[in-house]
Structures are given as structure tokens and as C-alpha cells.
XYZ file of C-alpha atoms in Angstrom:
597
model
C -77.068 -27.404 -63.434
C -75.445 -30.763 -62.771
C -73.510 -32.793 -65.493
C -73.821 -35.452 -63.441
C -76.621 -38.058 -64.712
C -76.440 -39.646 -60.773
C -78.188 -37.984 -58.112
C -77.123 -37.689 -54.913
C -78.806 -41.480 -52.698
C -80.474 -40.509 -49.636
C -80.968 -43.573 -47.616
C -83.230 -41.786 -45.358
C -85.676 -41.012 -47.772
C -86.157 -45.416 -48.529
C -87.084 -44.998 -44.367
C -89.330 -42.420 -45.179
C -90.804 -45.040 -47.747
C -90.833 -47.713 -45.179
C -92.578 -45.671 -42.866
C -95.754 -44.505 -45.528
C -95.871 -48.299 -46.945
C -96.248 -49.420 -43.241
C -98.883 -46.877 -42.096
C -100.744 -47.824 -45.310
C -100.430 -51.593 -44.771
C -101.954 -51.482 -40.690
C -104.300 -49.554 -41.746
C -105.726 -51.520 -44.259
C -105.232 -54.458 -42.034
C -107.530 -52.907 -39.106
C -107.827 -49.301 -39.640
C -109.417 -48.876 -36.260
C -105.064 -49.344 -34.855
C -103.979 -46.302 -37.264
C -107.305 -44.704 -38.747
C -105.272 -42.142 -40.842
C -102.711 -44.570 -42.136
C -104.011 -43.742 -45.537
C -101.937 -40.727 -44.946
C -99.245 -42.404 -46.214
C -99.877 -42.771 -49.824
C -99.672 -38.637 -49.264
C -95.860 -39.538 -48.150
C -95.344 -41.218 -51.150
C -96.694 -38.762 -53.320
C -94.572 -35.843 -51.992
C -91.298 -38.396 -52.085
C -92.027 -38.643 -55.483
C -92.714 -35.728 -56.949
C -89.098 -34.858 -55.045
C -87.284 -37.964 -56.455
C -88.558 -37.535 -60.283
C -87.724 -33.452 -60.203
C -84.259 -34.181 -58.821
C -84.033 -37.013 -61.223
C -85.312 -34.672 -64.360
C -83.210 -31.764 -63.568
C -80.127 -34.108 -63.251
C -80.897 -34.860 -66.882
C -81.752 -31.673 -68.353
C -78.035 -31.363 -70.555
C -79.612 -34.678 -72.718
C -80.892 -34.056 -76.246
C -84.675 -33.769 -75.497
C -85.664 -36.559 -77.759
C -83.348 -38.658 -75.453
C -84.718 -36.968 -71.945
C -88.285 -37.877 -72.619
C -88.275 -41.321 -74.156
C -85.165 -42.182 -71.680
C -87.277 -41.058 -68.735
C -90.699 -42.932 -70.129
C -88.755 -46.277 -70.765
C -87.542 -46.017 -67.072
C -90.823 -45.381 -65.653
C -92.023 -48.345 -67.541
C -89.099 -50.531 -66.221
C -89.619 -49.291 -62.718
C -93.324 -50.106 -62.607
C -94.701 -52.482 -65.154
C -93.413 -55.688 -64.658
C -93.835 -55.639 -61.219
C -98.179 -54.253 -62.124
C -98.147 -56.705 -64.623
C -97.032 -60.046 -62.391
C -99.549 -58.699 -59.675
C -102.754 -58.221 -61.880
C -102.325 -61.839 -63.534
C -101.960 -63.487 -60.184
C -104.681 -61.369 -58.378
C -106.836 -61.222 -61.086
C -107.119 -64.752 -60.973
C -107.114 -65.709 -58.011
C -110.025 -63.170 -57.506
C -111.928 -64.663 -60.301
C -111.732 -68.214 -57.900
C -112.700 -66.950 -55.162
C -115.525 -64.491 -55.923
C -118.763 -65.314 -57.189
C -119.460 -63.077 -60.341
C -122.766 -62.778 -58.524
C -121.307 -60.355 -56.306
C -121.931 -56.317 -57.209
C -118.234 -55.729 -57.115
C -117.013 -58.675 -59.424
C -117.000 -56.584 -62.623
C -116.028 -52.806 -60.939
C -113.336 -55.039 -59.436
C -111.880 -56.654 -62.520
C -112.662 -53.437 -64.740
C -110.230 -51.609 -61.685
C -107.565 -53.968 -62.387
C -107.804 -53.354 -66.519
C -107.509 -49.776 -65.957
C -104.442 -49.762 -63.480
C -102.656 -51.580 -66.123
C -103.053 -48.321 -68.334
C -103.090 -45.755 -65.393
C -106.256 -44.881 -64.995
C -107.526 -46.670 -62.304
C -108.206 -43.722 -60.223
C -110.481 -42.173 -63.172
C -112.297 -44.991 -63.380
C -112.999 -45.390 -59.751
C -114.190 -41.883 -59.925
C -116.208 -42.571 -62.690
C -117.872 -45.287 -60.582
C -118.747 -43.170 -57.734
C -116.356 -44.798 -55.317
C -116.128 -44.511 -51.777
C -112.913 -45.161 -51.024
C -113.485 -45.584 -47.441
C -116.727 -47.711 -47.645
C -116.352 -51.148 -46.227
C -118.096 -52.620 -49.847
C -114.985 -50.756 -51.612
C -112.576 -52.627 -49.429
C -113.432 -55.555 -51.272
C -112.132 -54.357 -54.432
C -108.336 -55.688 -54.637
C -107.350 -53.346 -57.390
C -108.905 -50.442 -55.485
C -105.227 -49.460 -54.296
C -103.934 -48.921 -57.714
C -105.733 -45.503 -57.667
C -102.422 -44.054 -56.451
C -100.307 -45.155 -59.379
C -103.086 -44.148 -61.971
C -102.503 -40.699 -59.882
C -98.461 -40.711 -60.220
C -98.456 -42.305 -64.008
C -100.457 -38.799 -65.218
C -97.966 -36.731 -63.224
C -95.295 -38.614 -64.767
C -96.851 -38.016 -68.200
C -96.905 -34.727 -68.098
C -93.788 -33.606 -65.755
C -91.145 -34.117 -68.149
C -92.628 -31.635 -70.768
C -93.309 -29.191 -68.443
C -89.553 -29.343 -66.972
C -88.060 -29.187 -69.796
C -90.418 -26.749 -71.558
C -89.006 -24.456 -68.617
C -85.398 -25.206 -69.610
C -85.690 -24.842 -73.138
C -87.521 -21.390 -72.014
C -85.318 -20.052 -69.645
C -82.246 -17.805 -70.767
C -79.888 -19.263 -69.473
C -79.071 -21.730 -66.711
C -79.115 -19.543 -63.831
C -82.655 -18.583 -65.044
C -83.823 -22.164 -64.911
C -84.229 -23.235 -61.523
C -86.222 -19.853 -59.991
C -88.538 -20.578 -63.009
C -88.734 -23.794 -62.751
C -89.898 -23.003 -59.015
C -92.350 -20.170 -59.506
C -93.704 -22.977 -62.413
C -94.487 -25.156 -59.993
C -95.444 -22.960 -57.125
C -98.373 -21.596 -59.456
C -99.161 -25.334 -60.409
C -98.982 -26.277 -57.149
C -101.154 -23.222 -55.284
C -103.767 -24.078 -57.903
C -103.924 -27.765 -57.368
C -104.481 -26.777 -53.289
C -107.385 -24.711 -54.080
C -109.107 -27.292 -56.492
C -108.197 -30.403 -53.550
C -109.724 -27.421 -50.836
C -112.581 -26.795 -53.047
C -113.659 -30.606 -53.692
C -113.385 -31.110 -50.150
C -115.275 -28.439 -48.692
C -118.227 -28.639 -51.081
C -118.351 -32.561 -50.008
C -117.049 -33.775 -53.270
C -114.577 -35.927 -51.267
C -114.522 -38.759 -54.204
C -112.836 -36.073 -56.896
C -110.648 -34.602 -53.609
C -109.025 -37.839 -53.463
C -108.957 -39.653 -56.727
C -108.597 -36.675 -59.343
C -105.231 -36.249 -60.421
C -105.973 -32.035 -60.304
C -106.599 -32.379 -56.828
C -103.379 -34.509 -55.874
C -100.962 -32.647 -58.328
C -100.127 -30.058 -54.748
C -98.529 -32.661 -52.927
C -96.472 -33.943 -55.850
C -95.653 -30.301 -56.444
C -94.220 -29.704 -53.376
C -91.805 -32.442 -53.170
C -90.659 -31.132 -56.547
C -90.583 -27.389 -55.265
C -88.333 -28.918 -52.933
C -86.309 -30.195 -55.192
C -86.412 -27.362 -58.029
C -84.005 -25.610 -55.275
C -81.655 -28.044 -54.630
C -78.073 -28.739 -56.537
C -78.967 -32.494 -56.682
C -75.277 -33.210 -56.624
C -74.704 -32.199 -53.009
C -76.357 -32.606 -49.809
C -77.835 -29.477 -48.475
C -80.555 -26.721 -50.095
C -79.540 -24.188 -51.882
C -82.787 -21.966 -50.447
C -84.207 -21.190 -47.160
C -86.391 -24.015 -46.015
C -84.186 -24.211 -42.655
C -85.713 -25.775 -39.422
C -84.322 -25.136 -35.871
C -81.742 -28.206 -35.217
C -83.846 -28.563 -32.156
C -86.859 -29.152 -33.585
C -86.198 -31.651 -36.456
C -86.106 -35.150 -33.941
C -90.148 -33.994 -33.142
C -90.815 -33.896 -37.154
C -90.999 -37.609 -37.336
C -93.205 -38.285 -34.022
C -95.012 -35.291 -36.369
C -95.388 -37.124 -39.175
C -96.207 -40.729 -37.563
C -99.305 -38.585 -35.158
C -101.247 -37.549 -38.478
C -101.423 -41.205 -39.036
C -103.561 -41.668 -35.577
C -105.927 -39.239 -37.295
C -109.455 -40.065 -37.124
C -110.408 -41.193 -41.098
C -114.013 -38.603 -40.843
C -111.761 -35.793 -40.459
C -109.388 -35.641 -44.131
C -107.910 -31.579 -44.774
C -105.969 -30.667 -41.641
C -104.102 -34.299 -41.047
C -103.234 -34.336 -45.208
C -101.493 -30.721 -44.954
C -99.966 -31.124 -41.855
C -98.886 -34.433 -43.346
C -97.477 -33.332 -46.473
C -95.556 -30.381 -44.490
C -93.605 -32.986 -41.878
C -92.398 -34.878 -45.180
C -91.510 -31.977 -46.739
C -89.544 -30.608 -43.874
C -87.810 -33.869 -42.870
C -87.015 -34.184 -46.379
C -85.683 -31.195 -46.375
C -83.478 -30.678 -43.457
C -82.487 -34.380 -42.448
C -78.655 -34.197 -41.983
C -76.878 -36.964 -41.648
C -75.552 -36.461 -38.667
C -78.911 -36.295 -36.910
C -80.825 -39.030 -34.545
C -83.617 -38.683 -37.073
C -81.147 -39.944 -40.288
C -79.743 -42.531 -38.063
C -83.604 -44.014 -37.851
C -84.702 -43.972 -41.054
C -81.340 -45.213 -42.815
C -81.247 -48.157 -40.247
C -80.925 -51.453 -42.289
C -84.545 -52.766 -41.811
C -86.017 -49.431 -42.786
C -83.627 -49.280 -45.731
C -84.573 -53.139 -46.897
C -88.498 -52.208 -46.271
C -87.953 -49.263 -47.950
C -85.974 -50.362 -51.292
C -89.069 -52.945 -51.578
C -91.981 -50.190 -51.091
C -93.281 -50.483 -54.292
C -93.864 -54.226 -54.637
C -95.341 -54.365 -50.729
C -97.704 -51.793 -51.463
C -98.693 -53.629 -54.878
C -99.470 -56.879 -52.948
C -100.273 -56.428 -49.518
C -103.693 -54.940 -50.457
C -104.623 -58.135 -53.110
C -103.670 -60.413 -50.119
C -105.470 -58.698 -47.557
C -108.800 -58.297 -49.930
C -108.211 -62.278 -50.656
C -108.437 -62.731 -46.971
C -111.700 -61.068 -46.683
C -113.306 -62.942 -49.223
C -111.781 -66.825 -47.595
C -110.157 -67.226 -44.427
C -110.896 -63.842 -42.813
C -108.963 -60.481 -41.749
C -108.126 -61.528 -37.756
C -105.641 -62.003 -34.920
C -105.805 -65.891 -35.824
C -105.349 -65.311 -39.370
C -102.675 -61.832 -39.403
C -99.507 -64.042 -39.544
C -100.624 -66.384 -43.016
C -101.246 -63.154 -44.078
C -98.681 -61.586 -43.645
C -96.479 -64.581 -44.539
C -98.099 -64.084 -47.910
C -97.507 -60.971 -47.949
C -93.806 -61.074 -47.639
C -93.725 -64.042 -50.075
C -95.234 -61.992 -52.776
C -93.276 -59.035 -52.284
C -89.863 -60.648 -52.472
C -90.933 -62.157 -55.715
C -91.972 -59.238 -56.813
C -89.153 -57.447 -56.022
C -87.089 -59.981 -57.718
C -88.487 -59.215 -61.023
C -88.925 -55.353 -60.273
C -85.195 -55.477 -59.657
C -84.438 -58.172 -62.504
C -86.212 -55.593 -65.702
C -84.182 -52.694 -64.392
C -80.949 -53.604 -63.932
C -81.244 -56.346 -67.451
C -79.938 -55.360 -70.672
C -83.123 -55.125 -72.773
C -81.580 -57.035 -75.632
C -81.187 -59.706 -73.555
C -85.197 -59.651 -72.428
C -86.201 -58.967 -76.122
C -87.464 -56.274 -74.346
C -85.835 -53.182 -76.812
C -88.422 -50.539 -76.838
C -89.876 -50.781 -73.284
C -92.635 -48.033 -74.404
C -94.021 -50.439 -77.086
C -93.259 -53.880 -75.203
C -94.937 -53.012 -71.957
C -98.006 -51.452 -73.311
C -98.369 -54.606 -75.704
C -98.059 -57.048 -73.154
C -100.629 -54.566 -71.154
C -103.194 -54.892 -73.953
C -102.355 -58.929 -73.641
C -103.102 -59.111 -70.014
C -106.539 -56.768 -70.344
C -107.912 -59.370 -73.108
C -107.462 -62.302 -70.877
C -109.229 -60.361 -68.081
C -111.876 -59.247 -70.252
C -112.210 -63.037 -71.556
C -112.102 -64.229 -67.617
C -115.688 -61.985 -66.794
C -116.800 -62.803 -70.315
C -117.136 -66.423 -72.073
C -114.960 -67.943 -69.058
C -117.291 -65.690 -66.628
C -117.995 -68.429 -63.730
C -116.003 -70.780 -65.265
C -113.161 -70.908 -62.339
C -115.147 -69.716 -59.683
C -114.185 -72.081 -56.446
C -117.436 -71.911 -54.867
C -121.106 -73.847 -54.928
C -122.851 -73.282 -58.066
C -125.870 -73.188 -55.943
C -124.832 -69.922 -54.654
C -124.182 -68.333 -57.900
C -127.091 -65.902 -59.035
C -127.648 -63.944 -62.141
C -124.834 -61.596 -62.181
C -125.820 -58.085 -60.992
C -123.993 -56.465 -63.412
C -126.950 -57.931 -65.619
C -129.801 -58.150 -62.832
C -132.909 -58.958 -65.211
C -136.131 -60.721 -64.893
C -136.078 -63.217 -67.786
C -138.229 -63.100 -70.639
C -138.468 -59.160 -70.575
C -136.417 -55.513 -71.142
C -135.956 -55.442 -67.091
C -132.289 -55.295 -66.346
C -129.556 -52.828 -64.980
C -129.000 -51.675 -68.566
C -132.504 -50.439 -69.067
C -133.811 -49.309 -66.028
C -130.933 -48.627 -63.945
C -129.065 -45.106 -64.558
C -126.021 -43.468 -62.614
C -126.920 -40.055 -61.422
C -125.047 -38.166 -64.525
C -127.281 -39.914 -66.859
C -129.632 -38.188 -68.970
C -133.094 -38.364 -67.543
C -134.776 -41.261 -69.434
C -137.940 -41.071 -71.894
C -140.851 -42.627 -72.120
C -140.266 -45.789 -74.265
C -137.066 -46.144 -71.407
C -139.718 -45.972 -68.907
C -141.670 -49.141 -70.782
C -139.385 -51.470 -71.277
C -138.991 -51.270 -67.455
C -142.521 -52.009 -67.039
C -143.529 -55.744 -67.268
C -147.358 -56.256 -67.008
C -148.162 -59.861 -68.534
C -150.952 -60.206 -66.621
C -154.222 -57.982 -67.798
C -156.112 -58.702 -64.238
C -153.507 -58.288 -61.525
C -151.857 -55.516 -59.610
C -148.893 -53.928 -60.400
C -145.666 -53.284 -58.413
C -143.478 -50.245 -58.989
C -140.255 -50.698 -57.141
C -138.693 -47.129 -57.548
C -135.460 -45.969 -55.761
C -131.546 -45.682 -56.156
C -129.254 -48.312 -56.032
C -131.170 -50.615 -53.816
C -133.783 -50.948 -55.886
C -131.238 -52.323 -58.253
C -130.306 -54.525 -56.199
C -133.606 -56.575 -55.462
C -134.422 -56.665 -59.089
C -134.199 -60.809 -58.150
C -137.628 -60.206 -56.117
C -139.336 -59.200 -59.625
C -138.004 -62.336 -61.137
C -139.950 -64.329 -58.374
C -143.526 -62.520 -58.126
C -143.648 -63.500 -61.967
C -143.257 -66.136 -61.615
C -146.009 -67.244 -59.369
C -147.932 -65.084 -61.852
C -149.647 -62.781 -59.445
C -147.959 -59.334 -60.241
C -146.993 -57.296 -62.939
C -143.920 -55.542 -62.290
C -141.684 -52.298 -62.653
C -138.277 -51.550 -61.705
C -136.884 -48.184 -62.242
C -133.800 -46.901 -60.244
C -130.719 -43.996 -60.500
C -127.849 -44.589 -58.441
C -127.304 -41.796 -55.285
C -130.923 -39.942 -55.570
C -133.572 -41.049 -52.975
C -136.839 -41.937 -54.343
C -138.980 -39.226 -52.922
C -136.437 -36.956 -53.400
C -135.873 -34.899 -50.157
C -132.892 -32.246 -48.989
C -130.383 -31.569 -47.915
C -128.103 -34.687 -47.287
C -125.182 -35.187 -44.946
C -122.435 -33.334 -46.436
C -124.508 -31.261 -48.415
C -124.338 -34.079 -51.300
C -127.507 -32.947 -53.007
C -125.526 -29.092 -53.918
C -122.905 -31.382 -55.995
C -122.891 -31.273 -59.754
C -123.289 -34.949 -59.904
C -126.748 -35.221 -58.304
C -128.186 -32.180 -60.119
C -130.447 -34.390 -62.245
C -131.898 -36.261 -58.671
C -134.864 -33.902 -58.703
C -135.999 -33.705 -61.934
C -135.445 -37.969 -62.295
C -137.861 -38.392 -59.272
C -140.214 -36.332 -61.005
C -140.569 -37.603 -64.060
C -140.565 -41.081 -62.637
C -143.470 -40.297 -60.684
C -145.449 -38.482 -63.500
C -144.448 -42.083 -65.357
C -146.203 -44.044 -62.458
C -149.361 -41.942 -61.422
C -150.279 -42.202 -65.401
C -149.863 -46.031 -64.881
C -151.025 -46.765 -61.510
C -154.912 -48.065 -60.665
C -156.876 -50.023 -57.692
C -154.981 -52.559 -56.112
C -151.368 -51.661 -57.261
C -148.460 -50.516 -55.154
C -145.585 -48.249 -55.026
C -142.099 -49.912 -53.255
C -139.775 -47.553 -52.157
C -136.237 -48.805 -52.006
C -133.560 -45.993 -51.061
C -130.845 -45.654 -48.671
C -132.278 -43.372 -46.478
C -129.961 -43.489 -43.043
C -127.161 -43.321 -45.876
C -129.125 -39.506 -46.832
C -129.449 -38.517 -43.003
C -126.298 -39.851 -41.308
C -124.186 -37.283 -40.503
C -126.305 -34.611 -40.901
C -126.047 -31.784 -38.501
C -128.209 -30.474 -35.278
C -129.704 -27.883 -37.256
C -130.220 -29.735 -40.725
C -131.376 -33.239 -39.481
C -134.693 -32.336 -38.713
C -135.433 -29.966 -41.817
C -134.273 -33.287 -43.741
C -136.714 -35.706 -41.798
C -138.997 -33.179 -42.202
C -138.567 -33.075 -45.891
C -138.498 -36.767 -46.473
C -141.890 -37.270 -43.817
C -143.932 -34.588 -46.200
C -143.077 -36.683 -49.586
C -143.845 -39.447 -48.728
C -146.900 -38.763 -46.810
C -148.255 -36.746 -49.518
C -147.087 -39.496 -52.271
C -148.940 -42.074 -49.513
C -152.260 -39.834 -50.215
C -151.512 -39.648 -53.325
C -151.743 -42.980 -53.966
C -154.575 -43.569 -51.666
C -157.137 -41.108 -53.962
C -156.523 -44.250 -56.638
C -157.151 -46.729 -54.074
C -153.064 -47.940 -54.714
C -151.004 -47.959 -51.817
C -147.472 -47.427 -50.875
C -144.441 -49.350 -49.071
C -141.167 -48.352 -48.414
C -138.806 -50.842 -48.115
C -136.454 -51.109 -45.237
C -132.942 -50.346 -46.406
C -130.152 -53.213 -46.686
C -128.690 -55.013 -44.185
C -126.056 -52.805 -42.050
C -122.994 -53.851 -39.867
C -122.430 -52.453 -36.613
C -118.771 -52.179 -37.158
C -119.098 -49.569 -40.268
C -123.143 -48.765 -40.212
C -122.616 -46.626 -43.060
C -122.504 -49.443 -45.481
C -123.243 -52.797 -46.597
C -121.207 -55.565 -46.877
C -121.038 -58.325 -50.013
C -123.734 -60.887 -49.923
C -122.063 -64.194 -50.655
C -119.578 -63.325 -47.664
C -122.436 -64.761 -45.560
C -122.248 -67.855 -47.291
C -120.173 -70.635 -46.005
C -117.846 -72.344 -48.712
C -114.971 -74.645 -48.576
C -112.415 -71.614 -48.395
C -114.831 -69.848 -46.714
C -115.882 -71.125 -43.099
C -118.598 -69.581 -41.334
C -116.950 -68.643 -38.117
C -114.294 -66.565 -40.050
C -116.368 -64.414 -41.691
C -114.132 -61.090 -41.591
C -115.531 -58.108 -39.580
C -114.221 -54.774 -41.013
């Protein structure tokens, strides 16, 4: 091993940055240009796990007690003030522009208060996000699911590296256990990422940290056989001299992959960057390229263009519109912020800590952390509204807390996520609202949707000629039916979906009499789209027979049955909904630039 504490700089590897922040940045500004430009938070995961192995081993001669904390306090340097000057401004600025209203206004601000303690990607998953749904490009923390991905491999990388140092019998030892180490890791992080995505469990395939750990492992595989001081590999991971100039046409044609299709373009992507990592020379056309000057200055400010250009973009969305007429503010802004950012990115590392105050950077940042998170907790709490930009007309009863006034009807009671435990029957009550001793009853039942309309109870009370009921769990149709596109309905997470409908029904038919009715509120076409040849008409079979038989049902006690018509769809992403108070013109907001993702 080295002595050296200095690895080896590789300007061609701040191209390769430039060239995953860019792919990431058009496709988030019209993904229908470069559909699999998502691809290149992949890039920066492999660069990383090579850069933070090279930069561990180099190390490895320090007193442990030094190794850890020194590497934690330079992680901290490297990425915290830079999180922490983005969530303040965006966080704000969000809070301005969005009516708290809006479904997303609390997941949003909740995404932002986890990034600052890397977790963002847990909670997302938590949330049931679709990263790829055109409501989740609203969200302008939603990005920060990367870090929250890198910050748990940081946490635990260290240890292990050094655990196989301290393990090892000597120094020759090291580095072939150090590689089988993370060859096992890194074989059994593929199979849980193939196994997620096969089964349809794409949300845990792309936000668990177990599922992303492969492509961090083989960047430091890569580097686990390399003498860090020098510039070639000290093991066979040769390519042909002719064919290294086609690995980064390679690379850049995974990015043109279509976004429905995720396993093949990810591993083929993850093997170009490992290969040009590994055999760029510097005497080859394909160095020359990526160490050019603009690649290098894109490159050495990655980090901070990937914090900001997604808050500016999702700012965009929400006022002025993502367009031709409006891509050069925004990208105006998005240069402005990055520079700044990278001013004080590049200002914490380089200054002496005494001189910021700053002398343990693993209690300082956390603290200030903690600070931030209680101002963004106070901004959607007792200052909720307060600084919202918009017409108060406009603002309804936030949905995090849809209720009907006056009763036990709200998201809280009568709304559960599909893990939930199946509710009982004093749950089921306090969902059911019946004021009125003479008049029919209306049992809106569903998943999400029904959630959302909870506003529509609120109004038949009030012209006093219902009684009403609202009972809903997120991602299970209401009758249940199967199968689903993707085979959703096999996943763990919608094992309850069954039994919930059943229950719920059981609930109802003891309730039900003459002259009441049953609303049906689900997401149907969100259930049958994409289903196959073969399984689309068992499904619409399925779904036909429950409800006609819950129809008769219903008609042998003289109640009857409606099913809603699902939410409003966009016919550039049918697959889901966009926010509400988009539609609505506003000062910041004008009609004609509504933005069409």
C-alpha cells in the first residue's frame, strides 16, 4: 500500500462527471430528448464508489480513530454546506409558490428534511414513490434520493475497508481480500436490484440502498486493484486499444434508452463506466475529450449543478413553465445557483475550521441540520400558508388533513397506506358520518382517489341531504380484482389489498338500506395499463364480475352503486395525474404557460 495520503487526479474522470450531470439535467428538462438520462446518476454512483475506495485505501497507514472521523469530517465538508444552502433557499421558495393545498406540499417538504440527514431515498420509499410519475416530478427534493443512497454507503464503507485491513495478514493480503469482500457484497447487491426488478418492485430497485450498493461496488472493485499512486491497473481489466474510442458513444447510447425498459440499459451502463474508467490512457482521443477544459469546469462543479438544477426546474413547473420560451431563464438560474454554490462548496473545504468556528464538522453540520429541519417543520406548521404567493381563494383544506368539519372524517382516520393494519370496527365509525336519521347514505370506498374527493363529503353535508362515509387504502382497488400490470398485486406491500376490501364491504352491507349508495373511486386504467395480451382480459374480466355482482348485491337492498370515473389524465404521461392548483392561473403563474411534462 501507498504512503502517499494524495491519490493520483484523473481529469478524465471530472468529464465523466460532466457527462452523467448533463444526461441527468436534459432529461429532467424534457425527458422525451434523452429518456434514459437518469442513467447518469448510475455514472455517478460507480465514480464514486471508485473515488472513495481509492481515497480509503490511500489512507489505510492512519491510526483508525484518525481514518474514520478524518474521512466522516470530509464527507461532511464535501457535501453539507453546499445541501444545507440549497434546502433553505428551495425550501422556501417552494413554500411561496405552492399552495399547501396541493397533495405533494408536505411529502415535498418532509423529502427535503430527510435529505438533510440522508435518508431521503428511505423516505421516498416509504411513501410509495414513483419516481418516474409526472406528480413526483413536482417534488424538488425528489433528487436528493441519490445522496441519501451514497451517505449510507459512505457510512458503512470505511468500517468495512478497514475491518479488511486490520484482518488481513499482511499487506500483500489486503488488496485480494479487500476485492473478493467486495465482489461477494457486490454479486449480492445485483441479485437483490435483479430480484426487485423482476418481481415489479421497481420503487425498492431504485431507491433501496441494498439494491444500489452493486454499482458502488464495482467502481470500488475497480479500485481495490489499483496502486492508487500510479496510473495503470495492477489486474486484468484490459480492453482492445481499438475498441476504447466506441466506449463513450457506449456509454452516451444507454442514455437514449427508452425510461419503460430499466435492467439491460443500467448494466450495460455501469459496465461502459467501469471500462472507460478503467482503461482511459492518457494518450487516447477518448482522455483528450473528457479532460477538455469545459468538461473539466462542468465537471469540478457536478455536485452543486446536480443539487440545483432539479429545485429550479421543479420551480419552473409550478410558475413560469418548463418550455423552449422559458429553457434559457432557466437555465440562467441554473448556472447562477451553481456557481454560488460552488463558491461555498469550495470555500468549507479548503477553510481552516478554526477560522469558520467550524472545529468538529461531525457535530457542527448535524447541529445546524437539526436547525434547518425545525424551521422547515415550523414553515408547514404554525407559518403553514403564511408565505404562500398565491390567491387565498385558491387555497383549500390541506390534503394532508382532508376532513369534513365537525366530524372524525379525515386522512388520519379513514385513509390507510397499503402496509397498514387492516382497521376495526370503531376505525370503520368514525369514518361514517350519518347526522341525518331520514336520508340516504353515501359510501365513497376506494384507494387514493377516494382520498382525494373527501372535499365532495364536506359539500353534500352541508346542503344536509346525505349522510356520508369515506373509507380508502392507498394502491388496492375497491372491488379488489387481479392481476395488475406488472404483477403489482404478488408484491409484499399489497398483500393486505384483499382482505381490506373485504372487510370494508362486510362494514358497508351491515350498514347499507333503501335509497343509499356505494361510490367507487379507484384508479382503474392505473390497475390495467400495461397489462399483457394474455392477462388484460382475465383482469377486465375479474374487475366486470365484482362489480357486477357487488351492483346486485346492492340492488337485493334496493341501494345502488356508482363508480366514479378516475381523475383527470394528461395525454403527454396518461399514466398519471398532474397537481390541481397548476390549472389555476396566478400572478407567477399565467395560464398559457402551464408546463406540459
Amino acid at each position: 500500500m501507498s504512503n502517499s495520503k494524495t491519490a493520483i487526479y484523473r481529469p478524465e474522470i471530472d468529464g465523466l462527471r460532466a457527462v452523467a450531470v448533463l444526461a441527468v439535467l436534459i432529461n429532467h428538462l424534457n425527458h422525451k430528448i434523452l429518456p434514459g438520462g437518469y442513467l447518469g446518476v448510475d455514472v455517478f454512483f460507480v465514480i464514486s464508489g471508485y473515488v472513495v475506495t481509492a481515497s480509503l485505501i490511500n489512507r489505510l497507514n492512519e491510526d483508525l480513530r484518525i481514518f474514520l472521523v478524518g474521512f466522516y469530517q470530509r464527507r461532511f465538508r464535501r457535501l453539507q454546506p453546499a445541501l444545507l444552502l440549497t434546502f433553505v433557499i428551495t425550501i422556501i421558495v417552494f413554500n411561496v409558490f405552492v399552495s399547501p393545498s396541493e397533495s405533494i406540499f408536505q411529502a415535498s417538504n418532509r423529502t427535503g428534511i430527510a435529505s438533510l440527514f440522508g435518508v431521503s431515498n428511505i423516505y421516498l420509499l416509504r411513501q410509495a414513490t414513483d419516481y418516474f410519475a409526472v406528480n413526483s416530478q413536482f417534488n424538488p427534493f425528489l433528487h436528493t434520493w441519490s445522496l441519501g443512497v451514497e451517505e449510507q454507503f459512505y457510512l458503512v464503507w470505511p468500517i468495512i475497508i478497514a475491518g479488511c485491513s486490520r484482518l488481513s495478514l499482511s499487506s500483500i493480503c489486503f488488496k485480494p481480500s479487500l476485492r473478493w469482500s467486495i465482489l461477494v457484497l457486490g454479486t449480492v447487491s445485483l441479485i437483490v436490484y435483479l430480484a426487485f426488478s423482476l418481481k415489479g418492485d421497481i420503487d425498492s430497485a431504485f431507491f433501496l440502498p441494498t439494491a444500489r450498493l452493486w454499482e458502488l461496488a464495482a467502481g470500488s472493485y475497480l479500485a481495490a486493484g489499483k496502486d492508487i499512486s500510479k496510473s495503470s491497473l495492477d489486474y486484468s481489466l484490459k480492453l482492445p486499444s481499438k475498441a476504447l474510442p466506441f466506449m463513450l458513444p457506449l456509454l452516451i447510447f444507454t442514455f437514449f434508452a427508452p425510461d419503460t425498459i430499466k435492467i439491460v440499459p443500467t448494466l450495460l451502463c455501469v459496465a461502459f463506466t467501469l471500462l472507460l474508467i478503467g482503461n482511459v490512457q492518457n494518450s487516447s482521443s477518448t482522455f483528450k475529450l473528457l479532460a477538455n477544459p469545459v468538461a473539466q469546469a462542468i465537471g469540478n462543479k457536478s455536485y452543486s449543478l446536480y443539487l440545483w438544477h432539479w429545485p429550479v426546474i421543479v420551480t419552473a413547473r409550478w410558475t413560469i413553465g418548463v418550455g423552449v420560451w422559458s429553457l434559457v431563464p432557466i437555465l440562467i438560474l441554473i448556472t447562477i445557483f451553481t456557481l454560488l454554490s460552488y463558491r461555498v462548496e469550495s470555500y468549507f473545504r479548503a477553510a481552516n475550521p478554526s477560522r469558520l468556528l467550524i472545529y468538529n464538522p461531525l457535530v457542527a453540520y448535524p447541529s445546524l441540520s437539526v436547525f434547518a429541519a425545525a424551521g422547515a417543520f415550523i414553515l408547514q406548521g404554525a407559518l403553514q400558508g403564511r408565505i404562500f404567493a398565491g390567491r387565498p381563494d385558491i387555497n383549500f383544506t390541506p390534503v394532508t388533513d382532508r376532513q369534513i368539519s365537525g366530524t372524525r372524517i379525515n386522512t388520519v382516520n379513514c385513509f390507510r397506506e397499503p402496509t397498514s393494519p387492516i382497521s376495526n370496527s370503531s376505525r370503520f365509525s368514525d369514518c361514517l358520518y350519518k347526522p341525518f336519521a331520514r336520508r340516504p347514505t353515501i359510501f365513497f370506498l376506494g384507494d387514493s382517489h377516494a382520498d382525494a374527493i373527501t372535499a365532495i363529503g364536506s359539500q353534500l353535508v352541508a346542503q344536509g341531504k346525505y349522510n356520508v362515509s369515506f373509507v380508502s387504502r392507498g394502491g388496492c382497488p375497491s372491488p379488489y380484482f387481479k392481476p395488475w400490470a406488472n404483477d403489482r398485486h404478488k408484491l409484499e406491500r399489497y398483500k393486505l389489498c384483499d382482505e381490506h376490501y373485504r372487510f370494508v364491504i362486510s362494514k358497508v352491507f351491515s350498514l347499507v338500506s333503501s335509497g343509499d349508495y356505494v361510490v367507487i373511486v379507484s384508479n382503474f386504467p392505473g390497475y390495467l395499463k400495461g397489462l399483457t395480451q394474455e392477462d388484460y382480459p382475465k383482469a377486465f374480466a375479474s374487475l366486470d364480475m365484482q362489480l357486477n355482482r357487488l351492483a346486485r348485491s346492492l340492488k337485493n337492498k334496493h341501494a345502488s352503486l356508482i363508480v366514479f370515473k378516475s381523475l383527470p389524465f394528461f395525454s403527454s404521461r396518461p399514466d398519471h395525474t398532474q397537481p390541481i392548483t397548476i390549472c389555476k392561473e396566478e400572478w407567477f403563474r399565467p395560464q398559457k404557460a402551464i408546463p406540459d411534462t
